[in-house]
PDB file of C-alpha atoms and ligand atoms in Angstrom:
ATOM      1  CA  UNK A  29       0.000   0.000   0.000  1.00 72.00           C
ATOM      2  CA  UNK A  30       1.207   3.509  -0.836  1.00 84.00           C
ATOM      3  CA  UNK A  31       1.677   5.524   2.332  1.00 92.00           C
ATOM      4  CA  UNK A  32      -0.496   8.612   2.768  1.00 95.00           C
ATOM      5  CA  UNK A  33       1.188  11.966   2.067  1.00 96.00           C
ATOM      6  CA  UNK A  34      -0.498  13.904   4.865  1.00 97.00           C
ATOM      7  CA  UNK A  35      -2.755  13.305   7.830  1.00 98.00           C
ATOM      8  CA  UNK A  36      -5.064  15.383   9.951  1.00 98.00           C
ATOM      9  CA  UNK A  37      -3.577  14.695  13.376  1.00 98.00           C
ATOM     10  CA  UNK A  38      -3.975  16.392  16.769  1.00 96.00           C
ATOM     11  CA  UNK A  39      -5.884  19.292  15.263  1.00 96.00           C
ATOM     12  CA  UNK A  40      -3.794  20.077  12.186  1.00 97.00           C
ATOM     13  CA  UNK A  41      -2.679  18.728   8.838  1.00 98.00           C
ATOM     14  CA  UNK A  42       0.865  17.353   9.061  1.00 98.00           C
ATOM     15  CA  UNK A  43       3.103  15.138   6.921  1.00 97.00           C
ATOM     16  CA  UNK A  44       2.239  11.469   7.397  1.00 97.00           C
ATOM     17  CA  UNK A  45       5.623  10.789   9.046  1.00 97.00           C
ATOM     18  CA  UNK A  46       4.724  13.202  11.857  1.00 97.00           C
ATOM     19  CA  UNK A  47       1.397  11.518  12.626  1.00 98.00           C
ATOM     20  CA  UNK A  48       2.517   8.921  15.200  1.00 97.00           C
ATOM     21  CA  UNK A  49       0.999   7.445  18.365  1.00 97.00           C
ATOM     22  CA  UNK A  50       2.718   5.619  21.229  1.00 97.00           C
ATOM     23  CA  UNK A  51       2.524   1.850  21.673  1.00 98.00           C
ATOM     24  CA  UNK A  52       0.589   2.264  24.934  1.00 98.00           C
ATOM     25  CA  UNK A  53      -2.305   4.019  23.175  1.00 98.00           C
ATOM     26  CA  UNK A  54      -5.632   2.759  24.560  1.00 98.00           C
ATOM     27  CA  UNK A  55      -7.266   2.161  21.147  1.00 98.00           C
ATOM     28  CA  UNK A  56      -4.394  -0.044  19.982  1.00 98.00           C
ATOM     29  CA  UNK A  57      -4.915  -2.445  22.891  1.00 98.00           C
ATOM     30  CA  UNK A  58      -8.659  -2.472  23.369  1.00 98.00           C
ATOM     31  CA  UNK A  59     -10.030  -1.600  19.922  1.00 98.00           C
ATOM     32  CA  UNK A  60     -11.580   1.539  21.428  1.00 98.00           C
ATOM     33  CA  UNK A  61     -11.810   3.457  18.193  1.00 98.00           C
ATOM     34  CA  UNK A  62     -14.364   3.971  15.443  1.00 98.00           C
ATOM     35  CA  UNK A  63     -13.679   4.630  11.812  1.00 98.00           C
ATOM     36  CA  UNK A  64     -15.173   5.639   8.522  1.00 98.00           C
ATOM     37  CA  UNK A  65     -14.334   4.926   4.908  1.00 98.00           C
ATOM     38  CA  UNK A  66     -15.121   7.327   2.087  1.00 98.00           C
ATOM     39  CA  UNK A  67     -14.185   7.411  -1.536  1.00 97.00           C
ATOM     40  CA  UNK A  68     -13.077  10.286  -3.695  1.00 97.00           C
ATOM     41  CA  UNK A  69     -13.687   9.777  -7.423  1.00 97.00           C
ATOM     42  CA  UNK A  70     -11.521  11.469 -10.018  1.00 95.00           C
ATOM     43  CA  UNK A  71     -13.390  12.823 -13.049  1.00 94.00           C
ATOM     44  CA  UNK A  72     -10.738  13.055 -15.729  1.00 93.00           C
ATOM     45  CA  UNK A  73     -12.835  15.076 -18.225  1.00 93.00           C
ATOM     46  CA  UNK A  74     -13.548  17.769 -15.643  1.00 93.00           C
ATOM     47  CA  UNK A  75     -10.205  17.325 -13.816  1.00 94.00           C
ATOM     48  CA  UNK A  76     -12.071  17.266 -10.524  1.00 94.00           C
ATOM     49  CA  UNK A  77     -12.174  15.040  -7.481  1.00 96.00           C
ATOM     50  CA  UNK A  78     -15.623  14.298  -6.030  1.00 97.00           C
ATOM     51  CA  UNK A  79     -16.068  12.950  -2.487  1.00 98.00           C
ATOM     52  CA  UNK A  80     -19.129  10.690  -2.268  1.00 98.00           C
ATOM     53  CA  UNK A  81     -21.699  11.622   0.401  1.00 98.00           C
ATOM     54  CA  UNK A  82     -19.234  12.999   2.985  1.00 98.00           C
ATOM     55  CA  UNK A  83     -21.970  14.455   5.201  1.00 98.00           C
ATOM     56  CA  UNK A  84     -23.721  11.083   5.459  1.00 98.00           C
ATOM     57  CA  UNK A  85     -20.412   9.334   6.178  1.00 98.00           C
ATOM     58  CA  UNK A  86     -19.453  11.836   8.869  1.00 98.00           C
ATOM     59  CA  UNK A  87     -22.918  11.743  10.417  1.00 98.00           C
ATOM     60  CA  UNK A  88     -22.512   7.971  10.839  1.00 98.00           C
ATOM     61  CA  UNK A  89     -18.941   8.453  12.050  1.00 98.00           C
ATOM     62  CA  UNK A  90     -20.045  10.837  14.796  1.00 98.00           C
ATOM     63  CA  UNK A  91     -22.908   8.487  15.744  1.00 98.00           C
ATOM     64  CA  UNK A  92     -20.381   5.653  16.026  1.00 98.00           C
ATOM     65  CA  UNK A  93     -18.211   7.819  18.257  1.00 98.00           C
ATOM     66  CA  UNK A  94     -21.214   8.522  20.521  1.00 97.00           C
ATOM     67  CA  UNK A  95     -21.795   4.801  21.001  1.00 97.00           C
ATOM     68  CA  UNK A  96     -18.200   4.663  22.286  1.00 98.00           C
ATOM     69  CA  UNK A  97     -18.749   7.610  24.679  1.00 98.00           C
ATOM     70  CA  UNK A  98     -16.609  10.009  22.666  1.00 98.00           C
ATOM     71  CA  UNK A  99     -17.217  13.741  22.585  1.00 94.00           C
ATOM     72  CA  UNK A 100     -16.187  16.070  19.802  1.00 97.00           C
ATOM     73  CA  UNK A 101     -16.890  19.643  18.827  1.00 96.00           C
ATOM     74  CA  UNK A 102     -16.854  18.548  15.177  1.00 97.00           C
ATOM     75  CA  UNK A 103     -19.913  18.429  12.935  1.00 98.00           C
ATOM     76  CA  UNK A 104     -20.362  16.478   9.675  1.00 98.00           C
ATOM     77  CA  UNK A 105     -19.833  19.817   7.891  1.00 98.00           C
ATOM     78  CA  UNK A 106     -16.571  20.644   9.699  1.00 98.00           C
ATOM     79  CA  UNK A 107     -15.168  17.152   9.090  1.00 98.00           C
ATOM     80  CA  UNK A 108     -16.152  17.296   5.434  1.00 98.00           C
ATOM     81  CA  UNK A 109     -14.400  20.667   5.098  1.00 97.00           C
ATOM     82  CA  UNK A 110     -11.282  19.288   6.796  1.00 97.00           C
ATOM     83  CA  UNK A 111     -11.275  16.335   4.408  1.00 98.00           C
ATOM     84  CA  UNK A 112     -11.364  18.665   1.409  1.00 97.00           C
ATOM     85  CA  UNK A 113      -8.457  20.671   2.834  1.00 97.00           C
ATOM     86  CA  UNK A 114      -6.476  17.471   3.332  1.00 98.00           C
ATOM     87  CA  UNK A 115      -7.238  16.287  -0.216  1.00 97.00           C
ATOM     88  CA  UNK A 116      -6.235  19.653  -1.655  1.00 97.00           C
ATOM     89  CA  UNK A 117      -2.861  19.369   0.094  1.00 97.00           C
ATOM     90  CA  UNK A 118      -2.452  15.758  -1.080  1.00 97.00           C
ATOM     91  CA  UNK A 119      -3.269  16.823  -4.649  1.00 96.00           C
ATOM     92  CA  UNK A 120      -4.253  13.341  -5.879  1.00 95.00           C
ATOM     93  CA  UNK A 121      -5.539  13.196  -9.459  1.00 95.00           C
ATOM     94  CA  UNK A 122      -6.929   9.674  -9.190  1.00 95.00           C
ATOM     95  CA  UNK A 123      -9.508   7.737  -7.169  1.00 96.00           C
ATOM     96  CA  UNK A 124      -8.818   7.820  -3.433  1.00 97.00           C
ATOM     97  CA  UNK A 125      -9.984   6.196  -0.238  1.00 97.00           C
ATOM     98  CA  UNK A 126     -10.381   8.421   2.820  1.00 98.00           C
ATOM     99  CA  UNK A 127     -10.041   6.963   6.306  1.00 98.00           C
ATOM    100  CA  UNK A 128     -11.198   8.958   9.347  1.00 98.00           C
ATOM    101  CA  UNK A 129     -10.520   7.387  12.753  1.00 98.00           C
ATOM    102  CA  UNK A 130     -11.710   8.541  16.175  1.00 98.00           C
ATOM    103  CA  UNK A 131      -9.771   6.903  18.973  1.00 98.00           C
ATOM    104  CA  UNK A 132      -9.126   6.787  22.688  1.00 98.00           C
ATOM    105  CA  UNK A 133      -5.724   8.408  22.689  1.00 98.00           C
ATOM    106  CA  UNK A 134      -4.521   8.026  26.294  1.00 98.00           C
ATOM    107  CA  UNK A 135      -1.408   5.933  26.890  1.00 98.00           C
ATOM    108  CA  UNK A 136      -2.854   4.092  29.818  1.00 96.00           C
ATOM    109  CA  UNK A 137      -3.842   0.630  31.119  1.00 97.00           C
ATOM    110  CA  UNK A 138      -7.510   0.048  31.964  1.00 97.00           C
ATOM    111  CA  UNK A 139     -10.492  -1.248  30.004  1.00 97.00           C
ATOM    112  CA  UNK A 140     -13.201   1.417  29.912  1.00 98.00           C
ATOM    113  CA  UNK A 141     -14.685   4.132  27.749  1.00 98.00           C
ATOM    114  CA  UNK A 142     -15.117   6.978  30.224  1.00 97.00           C
ATOM    115  CA  UNK A 143     -12.577   9.552  31.435  1.00 97.00           C
ATOM    116  CA  UNK A 144     -10.346   9.188  28.410  1.00 98.00           C
ATOM    117  CA  UNK A 145      -9.098  11.581  25.727  1.00 98.00           C
ATOM    118  CA  UNK A 146     -10.712  11.361  22.294  1.00 98.00           C
ATOM    119  CA  UNK A 147      -8.802  12.251  19.135  1.00 98.00           C
ATOM    120  CA  UNK A 148      -9.648  12.269  15.437  1.00 98.00           C
ATOM    121  CA  UNK A 149      -7.255  11.547  12.598  1.00 98.00           C
ATOM    122  CA  UNK A 150      -7.922  11.445   8.834  1.00 98.00           C
ATOM    123  CA  UNK A 151      -5.789  10.372   5.894  1.00 98.00           C
ATOM    124  CA  UNK A 152      -6.296   9.516   2.221  1.00 97.00           C
ATOM    125  CA  UNK A 153      -4.553   7.118  -0.168  1.00 97.00           C
ATOM    126  CA  UNK A 154      -4.904   6.295  -3.866  1.00 95.00           C
ATOM    127  CA  UNK A 155      -7.359   3.409  -4.172  1.00 90.00           C
ATOM    128  CA  UNK A 156      -8.828   1.338  -6.997  1.00 83.00           C
ATOM    129  CA  UNK A 157     -10.777  -1.905  -6.986  1.00 81.00           C
ATOM    130  CA  UNK A 158     -11.217  -3.716  -3.632  1.00 82.00           C
ATOM    131  CA  UNK A 159     -12.855  -7.049  -4.538  1.00 80.00           C
ATOM    132  CA  UNK A 160     -10.768  -8.556  -7.335  1.00 82.00           C
ATOM    133  CA  UNK A 161     -13.608 -10.306  -9.185  1.00 90.00           C
ATOM    134  CA  UNK A 162     -16.206  -7.590  -8.840  1.00 94.00           C
ATOM    135  CA  UNK A 163     -18.299  -8.825 -11.769  1.00 96.00           C
ATOM    136  CA  UNK A 164     -18.197 -12.519 -10.831  1.00 96.00           C
ATOM    137  CA  UNK A 165     -17.348 -12.997  -7.173  1.00 97.00           C
ATOM    138  CA  UNK A 166     -17.456 -16.497  -5.689  1.00 97.00           C
ATOM    139  CA  UNK A 167     -18.349 -16.311  -2.007  1.00 98.00           C
ATOM    140  CA  UNK A 168     -18.840 -18.760   0.829  1.00 98.00           C
ATOM    141  CA  UNK A 169     -21.159 -18.720   3.821  1.00 98.00           C
ATOM    142  CA  UNK A 170     -18.797 -18.089   6.730  1.00 98.00           C
ATOM    143  CA  UNK A 171     -18.686 -20.474   9.677  1.00 97.00           C
ATOM    144  CA  UNK A 172     -18.229 -17.364  11.843  1.00 98.00           C
ATOM    145  CA  UNK A 173     -21.345 -15.536  13.021  1.00 97.00           C
ATOM    146  CA  UNK A 174     -21.906 -11.794  12.901  1.00 97.00           C
ATOM    147  CA  UNK A 175     -21.393  -9.926  16.163  1.00 96.00           C
ATOM    148  CA  UNK A 176     -24.687  -9.011  17.806  1.00 96.00           C
ATOM    149  CA  UNK A 177     -25.891  -5.506  18.721  1.00 96.00           C
ATOM    150  CA  UNK A 178     -25.658  -6.454  22.411  1.00 95.00           C
ATOM    151  CA  UNK A 179     -22.067  -7.694  22.044  1.00 95.00           C
ATOM    152  CA  UNK A 180     -20.388  -5.047  19.909  1.00 95.00           C
ATOM    153  CA  UNK A 181     -22.877  -3.055  17.848  1.00 95.00           C
ATOM    154  CA  UNK A 182     -22.223  -3.587  14.128  1.00 95.00           C
ATOM    155  CA  UNK A 183     -23.886  -0.252  13.373  1.00 94.00           C
ATOM    156  CA  UNK A 184     -21.056   1.455  15.239  1.00 94.00           C
ATOM    157  CA  UNK A 185     -18.142   0.762  12.850  1.00 97.00           C
ATOM    158  CA  UNK A 186     -16.074   0.076  15.954  1.00 98.00           C
ATOM    159  CA  UNK A 187     -12.435  -0.879  15.347  1.00 98.00           C
ATOM    160  CA  UNK A 188     -12.461  -3.805  17.821  1.00 97.00           C
ATOM    161  CA  UNK A 189     -15.453  -5.320  16.029  1.00 97.00           C
ATOM    162  CA  UNK A 190     -13.408  -5.695  12.858  1.00 97.00           C
ATOM    163  CA  UNK A 191     -11.615  -8.677  14.405  1.00 97.00           C
ATOM    164  CA  UNK A 192     -14.886 -10.450  13.483  1.00 97.00           C
ATOM    165  CA  UNK A 193     -14.626  -9.180   9.889  1.00 97.00           C
ATOM    166  CA  UNK A 194     -10.944 -10.153   9.703  1.00 98.00           C
ATOM    167  CA  UNK A 195     -11.653 -13.742  10.846  1.00 98.00           C
ATOM    168  CA  UNK A 196     -14.415 -13.978   8.231  1.00 98.00           C
ATOM    169  CA  UNK A 197     -12.292 -12.551   5.413  1.00 97.00           C
ATOM    170  CA  UNK A 198      -9.123 -14.548   6.051  1.00 98.00           C
ATOM    171  CA  UNK A 199     -10.849 -17.918   6.320  1.00 98.00           C
ATOM    172  CA  UNK A 200     -12.833 -17.213   3.142  1.00 98.00           C
ATOM    173  CA  UNK A 201      -9.749 -16.073   1.218  1.00 97.00           C
ATOM    174  CA  UNK A 202      -7.607 -19.000   2.380  1.00 98.00           C
ATOM    175  CA  UNK A 203     -10.369 -21.388   1.308  1.00 98.00           C
ATOM    176  CA  UNK A 204     -10.154 -19.865  -2.182  1.00 97.00           C
ATOM    177  CA  UNK A 205     -13.226 -17.613  -2.130  1.00 97.00           C
ATOM    178  CA  UNK A 206     -13.381 -13.897  -2.961  1.00 97.00           C
ATOM    179  CA  UNK A 207     -15.512 -12.961   0.042  1.00 97.00           C
ATOM    180  CA  UNK A 208     -17.957 -14.386   2.559  1.00 98.00           C
ATOM    181  CA  UNK A 209     -21.548 -13.968   3.651  1.00 98.00           C
ATOM    182  CA  UNK A 210     -22.100 -13.874   7.386  1.00 98.00           C
ATOM    183  CA  UNK A 211     -25.158 -15.105   9.248  1.00 98.00           C
ATOM    184  CA  UNK A 212     -26.693 -13.661  12.394  1.00 97.00           C
ATOM    185  CA  UNK A 213     -27.044 -15.771  15.547  1.00 95.00           C
ATOM    186  CA  UNK A 214     -30.544 -16.666  14.258  1.00 95.00           C
ATOM    187  CA  UNK A 215     -29.116 -17.859  10.943  1.00 96.00           C
ATOM    188  CA  UNK A 216     -30.353 -14.996   8.755  1.00 97.00           C
ATOM    189  CA  UNK A 217     -28.160 -13.296   6.207  1.00 98.00           C
ATOM    190  CA  UNK A 218     -26.462 -10.257   7.703  1.00 98.00           C
ATOM    191  CA  UNK A 219     -23.784  -8.923   5.316  1.00 98.00           C
ATOM    192  CA  UNK A 220     -20.274  -9.538   3.994  1.00 97.00           C
ATOM    193  CA  UNK A 221     -17.020  -8.943   5.901  1.00 95.00           C
ATOM    194  CA  UNK A 222     -17.214  -5.206   5.110  1.00 96.00           C
ATOM    195  CA  UNK A 223     -20.126  -4.808   2.697  1.00 97.00           C
ATOM    196  CA  UNK A 224     -23.909  -5.020   2.626  1.00 98.00           C
ATOM    197  CA  UNK A 225     -25.861  -7.609   0.661  1.00 98.00           C
ATOM    198  CA  UNK A 226     -28.776  -7.407  -1.791  1.00 98.00           C
ATOM    199  CA  UNK A 227     -30.747 -10.203  -3.434  1.00 98.00           C
ATOM    200  CA  UNK A 228     -33.098  -9.958  -6.416  1.00 98.00           C
ATOM    201  CA  UNK A 229     -35.904 -12.468  -6.028  1.00 97.00           C
ATOM    202  CA  UNK A 230     -38.980 -12.547  -8.285  1.00 96.00           C
ATOM    203  CA  UNK A 231     -38.231  -9.020  -9.497  1.00 97.00           C
ATOM    204  CA  UNK A 232     -38.053  -7.539  -5.984  1.00 98.00           C
ATOM    205  CA  UNK A 233     -34.803  -6.228  -4.547  1.00 98.00           C
ATOM    206  CA  UNK A 234     -34.370  -7.417  -0.962  1.00 98.00           C
ATOM    207  CA  UNK A 235     -31.789  -6.424   1.661  1.00 98.00           C
ATOM    208  CA  UNK A 236     -31.612  -7.252   5.383  1.00 98.00           C
ATOM    209  CA  UNK A 237     -32.987  -4.511   7.671  1.00 98.00           C
ATOM    210  CA  UNK A 238     -30.895  -2.426  10.088  1.00 96.00           C
ATOM    211  CA  UNK A 239     -31.819  -4.847  12.913  1.00 97.00           C
ATOM    212  CA  UNK A 240     -29.888  -7.781  11.344  1.00 97.00           C
ATOM    213  CA  UNK A 241     -26.547  -6.634  12.792  1.00 97.00           C
ATOM    214  CA  UNK A 242     -25.468  -4.847   9.647  1.00 97.00           C
ATOM    215  CA  UNK A 243     -23.518  -1.667   9.256  1.00 97.00           C
ATOM    216  CA  UNK A 244     -26.016   0.865   7.942  1.00 97.00           C
ATOM    217  CA  UNK A 245     -24.153   1.378   4.689  1.00 98.00           C
ATOM    218  CA  UNK A 246     -24.175   4.614   2.734  1.00 98.00           C
ATOM    219  CA  UNK A 247     -23.771   2.646  -0.515  1.00 98.00           C
ATOM    220  CA  UNK A 248     -26.674   0.425   0.580  1.00 98.00           C
ATOM    221  CA  UNK A 249     -28.894   3.454   1.079  1.00 98.00           C
ATOM    222  CA  UNK A 250     -27.761   4.979  -2.226  1.00 98.00           C
ATOM    223  CA  UNK A 251     -28.382   1.709  -4.091  1.00 98.00           C
ATOM    224  CA  UNK A 252     -31.897   1.434  -2.657  1.00 98.00           C
ATOM    225  CA  UNK A 253     -32.659   4.939  -3.882  1.00 98.00           C
ATOM    226  CA  UNK A 254     -31.114   4.391  -7.333  1.00 98.00           C
ATOM    227  CA  UNK A 255     -32.978   1.083  -7.760  1.00 98.00           C
ATOM    228  CA  UNK A 256     -36.293   2.772  -6.940  1.00 98.00           C
ATOM    229  CA  UNK A 257     -35.733   6.034  -8.813  1.00 98.00           C
ATOM    230  CA  UNK A 258     -33.787   4.889 -11.855  1.00 98.00           C
ATOM    231  CA  UNK A 259     -35.023   1.309 -12.381  1.00 98.00           C
ATOM    232  CA  UNK A 260     -38.497   1.595 -10.820  1.00 98.00           C
ATOM    233  CA  UNK A 261     -37.815  -1.471  -8.693  1.00 98.00           C
ATOM    234  CA  UNK A 262     -39.595  -2.384  -5.478  1.00 98.00           C
ATOM    235  CA  UNK A 263     -36.989  -2.516  -2.696  1.00 98.00           C
ATOM    236  CA  UNK A 264     -37.817  -4.324   0.532  1.00 98.00           C
ATOM    237  CA  UNK A 265     -35.912  -4.549   3.821  1.00 98.00           C
ATOM    238  CA  UNK A 266     -36.661  -7.905   5.439  1.00 98.00           C
ATOM    239  CA  UNK A 267     -34.768 -10.841   6.969  1.00 98.00           C
ATOM    240  CA  UNK A 268     -33.277 -13.214   4.374  1.00 98.00           C
ATOM    241  CA  UNK A 269     -32.933 -16.955   4.994  1.00 97.00           C
ATOM    242  CA  UNK A 270     -29.730 -18.659   3.915  1.00 95.00           C
ATOM    243  CA  UNK A 271     -31.424 -20.941   1.385  1.00 95.00           C
ATOM    244  CA  UNK A 272     -33.186 -18.037  -0.352  1.00 96.00           C
ATOM    245  CA  UNK A 273     -29.888 -17.093  -1.938  1.00 94.00           C
ATOM    246  CA  UNK A 274     -29.617 -20.539  -3.517  1.00 94.00           C
ATOM    247  CA  UNK A 275     -32.786 -19.850  -5.519  1.00 95.00           C
ATOM    248  CA  UNK A 276     -32.587 -16.073  -6.043  1.00 97.00           C
ATOM    249  CA  UNK A 277     -31.968 -14.482  -9.457  1.00 97.00           C
ATOM    250  CA  UNK A 278     -29.193 -12.031  -8.587  1.00 98.00           C
ATOM    251  CA  UNK A 279     -26.997 -11.296  -5.613  1.00 98.00           C
ATOM    252  CA  UNK A 280     -24.584  -8.430  -5.038  1.00 98.00           C
ATOM    253  CA  UNK A 281     -22.583  -6.607  -2.385  1.00 98.00           C
ATOM    254  CA  UNK A 282     -22.550  -2.852  -1.823  1.00 98.00           C
ATOM    255  CA  UNK A 283     -19.940  -0.839   0.053  1.00 97.00           C
ATOM    256  CA  UNK A 284     -17.573   2.065  -0.265  1.00 97.00           C
ATOM    257  CA  UNK A 285     -14.649  -0.267  -0.953  1.00 95.00           C
ATOM    258  CA  UNK A 286     -16.642  -3.013  -2.761  1.00 95.00           C
ATOM    259  CA  UNK A 287     -18.849  -0.488  -4.651  1.00 96.00           C
ATOM    260  CA  UNK A 288     -21.381  -2.798  -6.366  1.00 97.00           C
ATOM    261  CA  UNK A 289     -19.859  -6.274  -6.601  1.00 97.00           C
ATOM    262  CA  UNK A 290     -21.745  -8.991  -8.476  1.00 98.00           C
ATOM    263  CA  UNK A 291     -21.830 -12.391  -6.740  1.00 98.00           C
ATOM    264  CA  UNK A 292     -22.221 -15.200  -9.263  1.00 98.00           C
ATOM    265  CA  UNK A 293     -21.527 -18.270  -7.092  1.00 97.00           C
ATOM    266  CA  UNK A 294     -22.102 -19.151  -3.439  1.00 97.00           C
ATOM    267  CA  UNK A 295     -20.304 -22.263  -2.183  1.00 97.00           C
ATOM    268  CA  UNK A 296     -20.007 -23.568  -5.762  1.00 97.00           C
ATOM    269  CA  UNK A 297     -23.718 -23.076  -6.433  1.00 97.00           C
ATOM    270  CA  UNK A 298     -24.430 -20.718  -9.336  1.00 97.00           C
ATOM    271  CA  UNK A 299     -26.602 -17.668  -8.611  1.00 97.00           C
ATOM    272  CA  UNK A 300     -29.247 -17.330 -11.342  1.00 94.00           C
ATOM    273  CA  UNK A 301     -27.489 -18.170 -14.605  1.00 94.00           C
ATOM    274  CA  UNK A 302     -24.079 -18.124 -12.910  1.00 96.00           C
ATOM    275  CA  UNK A 303     -23.122 -14.771 -14.422  1.00 97.00           C
ATOM    276  CA  UNK A 304     -23.720 -11.124 -13.521  1.00 97.00           C
ATOM    277  CA  UNK A 305     -27.445 -10.377 -13.914  1.00 97.00           C
ATOM    278  CA  UNK A 306     -28.985  -7.401 -15.767  1.00 98.00           C
ATOM    279  CA  UNK A 307     -30.158  -5.497 -12.669  1.00 98.00           C
ATOM    280  CA  UNK A 308     -26.708  -5.712 -11.063  1.00 98.00           C
ATOM    281  CA  UNK A 309     -25.108  -4.589 -14.334  1.00 98.00           C
ATOM    282  CA  UNK A 310     -27.460  -1.625 -14.688  1.00 98.00           C
ATOM    283  CA  UNK A 311     -26.988  -0.555 -11.076  1.00 98.00           C
ATOM    284  CA  UNK A 312     -23.205  -0.708 -11.479  1.00 98.00           C
ATOM    285  CA  UNK A 313     -23.363   1.552 -14.542  1.00 98.00           C
ATOM    286  CA  UNK A 314     -25.752   4.031 -12.889  1.00 98.00           C
ATOM    287  CA  UNK A 315     -23.650   4.095  -9.703  1.00 98.00           C
ATOM    288  CA  UNK A 316     -20.436   4.684 -11.631  1.00 96.00           C
ATOM    289  CA  UNK A 317     -21.945   7.707 -13.410  1.00 96.00           C
ATOM    290  CA  UNK A 318     -23.397   9.115 -10.191  1.00 97.00           C
ATOM    291  CA  UNK A 319     -20.154   8.948  -8.193  1.00 97.00           C
ATOM    292  CA  UNK A 320     -18.139  10.633 -10.958  1.00 95.00           C
ATOM    293  CA  UNK A 321     -20.543  13.540 -11.224  1.00 95.00           C
ATOM    294  CA  UNK A 322     -21.986  12.487 -14.599  1.00 94.00           C
ATOM    295  CA  UNK A 323     -25.607  12.372 -13.446  1.00 96.00           C
ATOM    296  CA  UNK A 324     -26.929  15.875 -12.666  1.00 96.00           C
ATOM    297  CA  UNK A 325     -29.802  14.444 -10.575  1.00 97.00           C
ATOM    298  CA  UNK A 326     -27.440  13.281  -7.849  1.00 98.00           C
ATOM    299  CA  UNK A 327     -24.859  16.077  -7.748  1.00 97.00           C
ATOM    300  CA  UNK A 328     -25.966  16.899  -4.203  1.00 97.00           C
ATOM    301  CA  UNK A 329     -24.437  13.573  -3.121  1.00 98.00           C
ATOM    302  CA  UNK A 330     -21.001  14.869  -4.135  1.00 97.00           C
ATOM    303  CA  UNK A 331     -18.593  17.297  -2.556  1.00 97.00           C
ATOM    304  CA  UNK A 332     -16.121  18.839  -4.996  1.00 95.00           C
ATOM    305  CA  UNK A 333     -12.603  19.127  -3.588  1.00 93.00           C
TER     306      UNK A 333
HETATM  307  N1  PMP B 426     -20.720  -3.439   6.313  1.00 63.37           N
HETATM  308  C1  PMP B 426     -19.538  -3.339   6.947  1.00 63.37           C
HETATM  309  C2  PMP B 426     -19.238  -4.251   8.088  1.00 63.37           C
HETATM  310  C3  PMP B 426     -18.601  -2.386   6.506  1.00 63.37           C
HETATM  311  O1  PMP B 426     -17.411  -2.281   7.127  1.00 63.37           O
HETATM  312  C4  PMP B 426     -18.907  -1.565   5.399  1.00 63.37           C
HETATM  313  C5  PMP B 426     -17.896  -0.585   4.877  1.00 63.37           C
HETATM  314  N2  PMP B 426     -17.988   0.664   5.488  1.00 63.37           N
HETATM  315  C6  PMP B 426     -20.173  -1.695   4.797  1.00 63.37           C
HETATM  316  C7  PMP B 426     -21.047  -2.650   5.283  1.00 63.37           C
HETATM  317  C8  PMP B 426     -20.603  -0.801   3.688  1.00 63.37           C
HETATM  318  O2  PMP B 426     -20.900   0.490   4.162  1.00 63.37           O
HETATM  319  P1  PMP B 426     -20.685   1.781   3.256  1.00 63.37           P
HETATM  320  O3  PMP B 426     -21.521   1.577   2.044  1.00 63.37           O
HETATM  321  O4  PMP B 426     -21.158   2.907   4.081  1.00 63.37           O
HETATM  322  O5  PMP B 426     -19.243   1.845   2.942  1.00 63.37           O
END
């Protein structure tokens, strides 16, 4: 991975080499941090970088921080402005990934959330495709279960909770799959290791509701709106049983990193015809235009750097 050029760190933008924390930092030991993940899309015709839905991302980020008893003066608007300043200094003329992190910064022993110092850092790096086979991913159903809201809330994007995602991802990759689907304790479909899931069944687009231990994805929300507005599809949030995916017509992931990734096989069973379906293909094309500022209807989703 290319190292970031700059970082927002301890209240100012510094060179990446200056942005360092000590090994005793609370968040490093106990996972007491929350993060975000945004994308900036380079539009080469207009020579402009567009950040996708920064206010929505930072609203979720600040909600996550509240779950972890953090307090900041920042607003989604101030964080979005800071991100643009950082990106202007970086000067990237390509697609980027932006990583904000809010963390318990004290160098101290003791498991707790209260009476600690909260810090925010942000950096950006050049970033392309995340799932290698994003038009024909082969996934497995993980033997790991998704963390429950009363264990570590998945809606919080809490750093410590990503040990669950890492276990899921590594076992799937080592077994030769591109990704994994994770089930809730009840055995319903929750999401992927770091992406939400959609299924097309009998012409209706279905995705698990917010109560199925998912991260409430910004790409998920955007895809629901694009499917309704642009394709006239009915979109339903309801629990999905594992075996429904064996008989559905199309299946895909959504996420900032994964964007819209077509799943064509689950545990060696073909989904639909075993190739990317038409709805997934259309949504990918629509999404790609929207994020690069080529669809005037959705320009309010974009922040120009
Ligand atoms: N689920 C999890 C567990 C994730 O980490 C992510 C990535 N942020 C997503 C879903 C997708 O969310 P978004 O579309 O907001 O990136």
